[in-house]
Amino acid sequence: MGFSLRGMMRPSVLVEISGGSTLVVLRSKSARLSLRPSLSLSLSSYTAAAAAAGRGSGEVRWTVIGGWTAPATGQGLAPRVPFPIRFKSVSASSALRQGMTEHNDSGIEQIQLLDGFQDSYGGVTVEMKEHMDADVFAPLLRASISSWKQRGKQGVWIKLPIEYSHLVDIIVQEGFRYHHAEPNYLMLVRWLAETLDTLPMNASHRVGVGAFVLNDKREVLVVQEHSGWFQGKGVWKLPTGVVNEGEDICDAVVREVKEETGVDTKFVEVLCFRQSHKSFFTKSDLLFLCVLQPESSAIDKQNVEIEAAQWMPIEEYAKQPFVVNNKQFNFMANICLVKANHGYPGLSARATTSGGGKRNYIYCNKPEVVENFASLM
Amino acid sequence: MGFSLRGMMRPSVLVEISGGSTLVVLRSKSARLSLRPSLSLSLSSYTAAAAAAGRGSGEVRWTVIGGWTAPATGQGLAPRVPFPIRFKSVSASSALRQGMTEHNDSGIEQIQLLDGFQDSYGGVTVEMKEHMDADVFAPLLRASISSWKQRGKQGVWIKLPIEYSHLVDIIVQEGFRYHHAEPNYLMLVRWLAETLDTLPMNASHRVGVGAFVLNDKREVLVVQEHSGWFQGKGVWKLPTGVVNEGEDICDAVVREVKEETGVDTKFVEVLCFRQSHKSFFTKSDLLFLCVLQPESSAIDKQNVEIEAAQWMPIEEYAKQPFVVNNKQFNFMANICLVKANHGYPGLSARATTSGGGKRNYIYCNKPEVVENFASLM
């Protein structure tokens, strides 16, 4: 009934009916699609798709959006007998458990859609949480993209755990690009709208900390490094490290000093910071030089990264030829000297909360003045 | 000659000879490997691999490291006739052009290795630059990993352009994890050594800027946003934006003000900064609040993100209920008020250069004092 059948089609074909807003996805082992110039679609044993447009008869335009055939558009005769179409979005995992398809009373198989949650910017995010074979996933993704487009979604995000790396290529072939990756997952994105792509950028900076720990004998805590750029150069440098994911700068610098030298310290303030570019592939780097108050003096150095650690007179540290001849090191050493010898207004850390209730730190000068300012007005 | 042949083997098999440091990789459509308890390897038409160990006869131990069969180890008789083995590392692209294999005088096919460049931390990086079929790439990768292990390499990095997404799954199956991704490539890593994995982390922070632009009538430049969290709330806020890849904070904030409001400004200093976590997937956020000196006053707002822009008396801005009731906004507004009404020591930007000669900025207080400090010593 309805369309007549010609040519050859892969088992899984998705048909989108443009006569209405409803997406109809058919999957039929007996269906065939001819790829001749005058395309015709037929579903031999089904009262087919066009009823989805809400019209009992007449012509509808249709587009083949899925399967492994090339996308194509065309027209066909509407079926003579309308039937109910169920349109249901389910999670990938439940679709899998249900065998991907549902049979309704008319014998139609409907491929279901990937389930995504919405963001406040008009986008949708899909998190793949269970294994799915590539040949099951591919038509599901195509049907879902079509549905999201119809529903006016702009950006689509797919979070794909590394266990499902066999699906990366399929997603890329559907027009997605990489957004970011963490060790255990890859995030892929596609902008669906006709408007300018406003998907936010990935993280662009690594954040490091340097520790200026001065004791009451005007000695500064310094280390020599085993590997990397400073290896074998004999340069005594301030302990430095990378801020961990989710870690506050004021905590990271205390942790790094303890790890590298065994010395306990208390965060006092940020003296200055340096931004540099292309320090790690295409990424930038922010280094915060912090003043720490020592709370112990015995050195118990870590062996993996640190060759040596000691307390050293601050002038001796600042006069090392490498420090004097490297503009950046020299500048930072001078800041330390100014701090040790004069007043230098550093940035203290003050805990605040965001609108969403998350605790965070603001680093600023004169925090007491700032905190009391409202009452001065 | 040499080994005798039994059982069944996939076309591509890699054999590593442990008798010497040389890696020999054989590829033979006629070779067969039996997977019985007493493994034996034979290469019917080749004078086989063991000569690579530098011994003309006798027994050698061997390990099947590649092909799609399970890894296996065993022993075999050395070939009676030694022959020269060529061991050559070539780039993936030239290997491809050469059809991946070389035939030597003895009819041996040698699969060549992926070419990588070395880093100063004992690692090797491979950049895939031309298309390679998955079934060509897989044994090449396995052979290369074996070679890198023998040569004591610790970390292996593979930079894979998105065009070659068909190779992602193969690389993951070889024990690699994702390190990071940019829109057009994916970086995968694997730690080869027995020691602790010391591969550096990916970028962890996005960096934003907020602009405090005050004119000589004590009016602050403020905007209302079209979309996102502030949509429809009627809140007047300072212009904010994200620092682009490779962009200096002092440039980014001037650009954002110009883009959003059309107002020309000059960077003066950083007033404070805020670090927050889990602001973008697992990533953190650093926002730098900067003082800008206006150099024009006419507003020509951008329409995509900005609903409205105006100059507003600073006290009126600070007294908005949203600002007063949000701890973080209130704190930052108070810093702006302190700056406007009292002395507040901000961080100026000073250009320096790194040891490698890259220009970068250090943001600090009293830069003149710091710059002149050496001469004061």
Short mmCIF file of N, CA, C and O in Angstrom, two decimals, chain B residues 16 18 31 39 53 77 81 95 110 126 132 150 158 162 173 217 274 278 297-298 310 324:
data_model
loop_
_atom_site.label_atom_id
_atom_site.label_comp_id
_atom_site.label_asym_id
_atom_site.label_seq_id
_atom_site.Cartn_x
_atom_site.Cartn_y
_atom_site.Cartn_z
N GLU B 16 58.99 -10.27 17.51
CA GLU B 16 60.07 -9.57 18.17
C GLU B 16 61.06 -10.62 18.68
O GLU B 16 60.70 -11.53 19.40
N SER B 18 64.03 -11.68 20.98
CA SER B 18 64.60 -11.20 22.24
C SER B 18 66.09 -11.47 22.36
O SER B 18 66.73 -11.05 23.30
N ALA B 31 52.55 -16.92 5.98
CA ALA B 31 52.99 -17.38 7.29
C ALA B 31 51.81 -17.92 8.09
O ALA B 31 50.68 -17.50 7.91
N LEU B 39 53.90 -23.57 21.02
CA LEU B 39 53.81 -22.67 19.88
C LEU B 39 54.98 -22.87 18.94
O LEU B 39 56.11 -23.05 19.37
N ALA B 53 68.87 -11.47 15.62
CA ALA B 53 69.54 -11.51 16.92
C ALA B 53 71.05 -11.55 16.75
O ALA B 53 71.79 -11.50 17.72
N LEU B 77 63.61 -22.65 16.14
CA LEU B 77 64.96 -22.86 15.64
C LEU B 77 65.38 -21.65 14.84
O LEU B 77 64.61 -21.09 14.09
N VAL B 81 70.47 -19.86 7.57
CA VAL B 81 71.17 -18.90 6.72
C VAL B 81 70.92 -17.47 7.23
O VAL B 81 69.81 -16.97 7.13
N ALA B 95 56.19 5.83 4.81
CA ALA B 95 55.90 4.39 4.84
C ALA B 95 54.71 4.08 3.95
O ALA B 95 54.70 3.08 3.23
N GLN B 110 59.67 -6.05 5.76
CA GLN B 110 59.79 -5.40 7.06
C GLN B 110 58.75 -4.30 7.16
O GLN B 110 58.77 -3.37 6.37
N VAL B 126 54.18 11.40 18.15
CA VAL B 126 53.91 11.06 16.75
C VAL B 126 52.80 11.97 16.25
O VAL B 126 51.75 12.07 16.88
N MET B 132 45.97 6.91 6.53
CA MET B 132 46.47 5.54 6.55
C MET B 132 45.30 4.63 6.87
O MET B 132 44.51 4.93 7.76
N GLN B 150 61.66 -0.85 23.87
CA GLN B 150 63.04 -1.32 23.84
C GLN B 150 64.02 -0.16 23.99
O GLN B 150 65.08 -0.31 24.58
N ILE B 158 50.29 10.62 20.71
CA ILE B 158 49.89 10.56 19.30
C ILE B 158 48.91 11.70 19.04
O ILE B 158 47.85 11.78 19.67
N ILE B 162 41.48 15.26 13.13
CA ILE B 162 40.11 14.72 13.12
C ILE B 162 39.80 13.97 11.82
O ILE B 162 38.96 13.07 11.81
N GLN B 173 42.56 0.85 21.71
CA GLN B 173 42.70 -0.59 21.97
C GLN B 173 44.14 -0.96 22.29
O GLN B 173 44.39 -2.00 22.93
N LYS B 217 32.40 61.36 35.02
CA LYS B 217 31.16 61.73 35.74
C LYS B 217 30.82 60.66 36.79
O LYS B 217 29.68 60.60 37.25
N ARG B 274 39.04 36.16 40.70
CA ARG B 274 38.22 35.15 41.38
C ARG B 274 38.45 33.81 40.71
O ARG B 274 38.47 33.71 39.49
N LYS B 278 34.36 23.81 38.69
CA LYS B 278 33.26 23.13 38.01
C LYS B 278 32.32 24.12 37.33
O LYS B 278 31.10 24.00 37.37
N SER B 297 33.12 57.69 24.41
CA SER B 297 31.94 57.54 25.28
C SER B 297 30.70 57.02 24.56
O SER B 297 29.82 56.45 25.19
N ALA B 298 30.62 57.20 23.23
CA ALA B 298 29.42 56.79 22.50
C ALA B 298 29.28 55.27 22.52
O ALA B 298 30.25 54.54 22.29
N GLN B 310 24.77 50.91 28.73
CA GLN B 310 24.64 52.32 29.12
C GLN B 310 25.75 52.71 30.11
O GLN B 310 26.44 51.86 30.64
N VAL B 324 23.65 43.56 45.52
CA VAL B 324 23.74 43.62 46.98
C VAL B 324 23.58 42.21 47.58
O VAL B 324 24.27 41.85 48.54
#
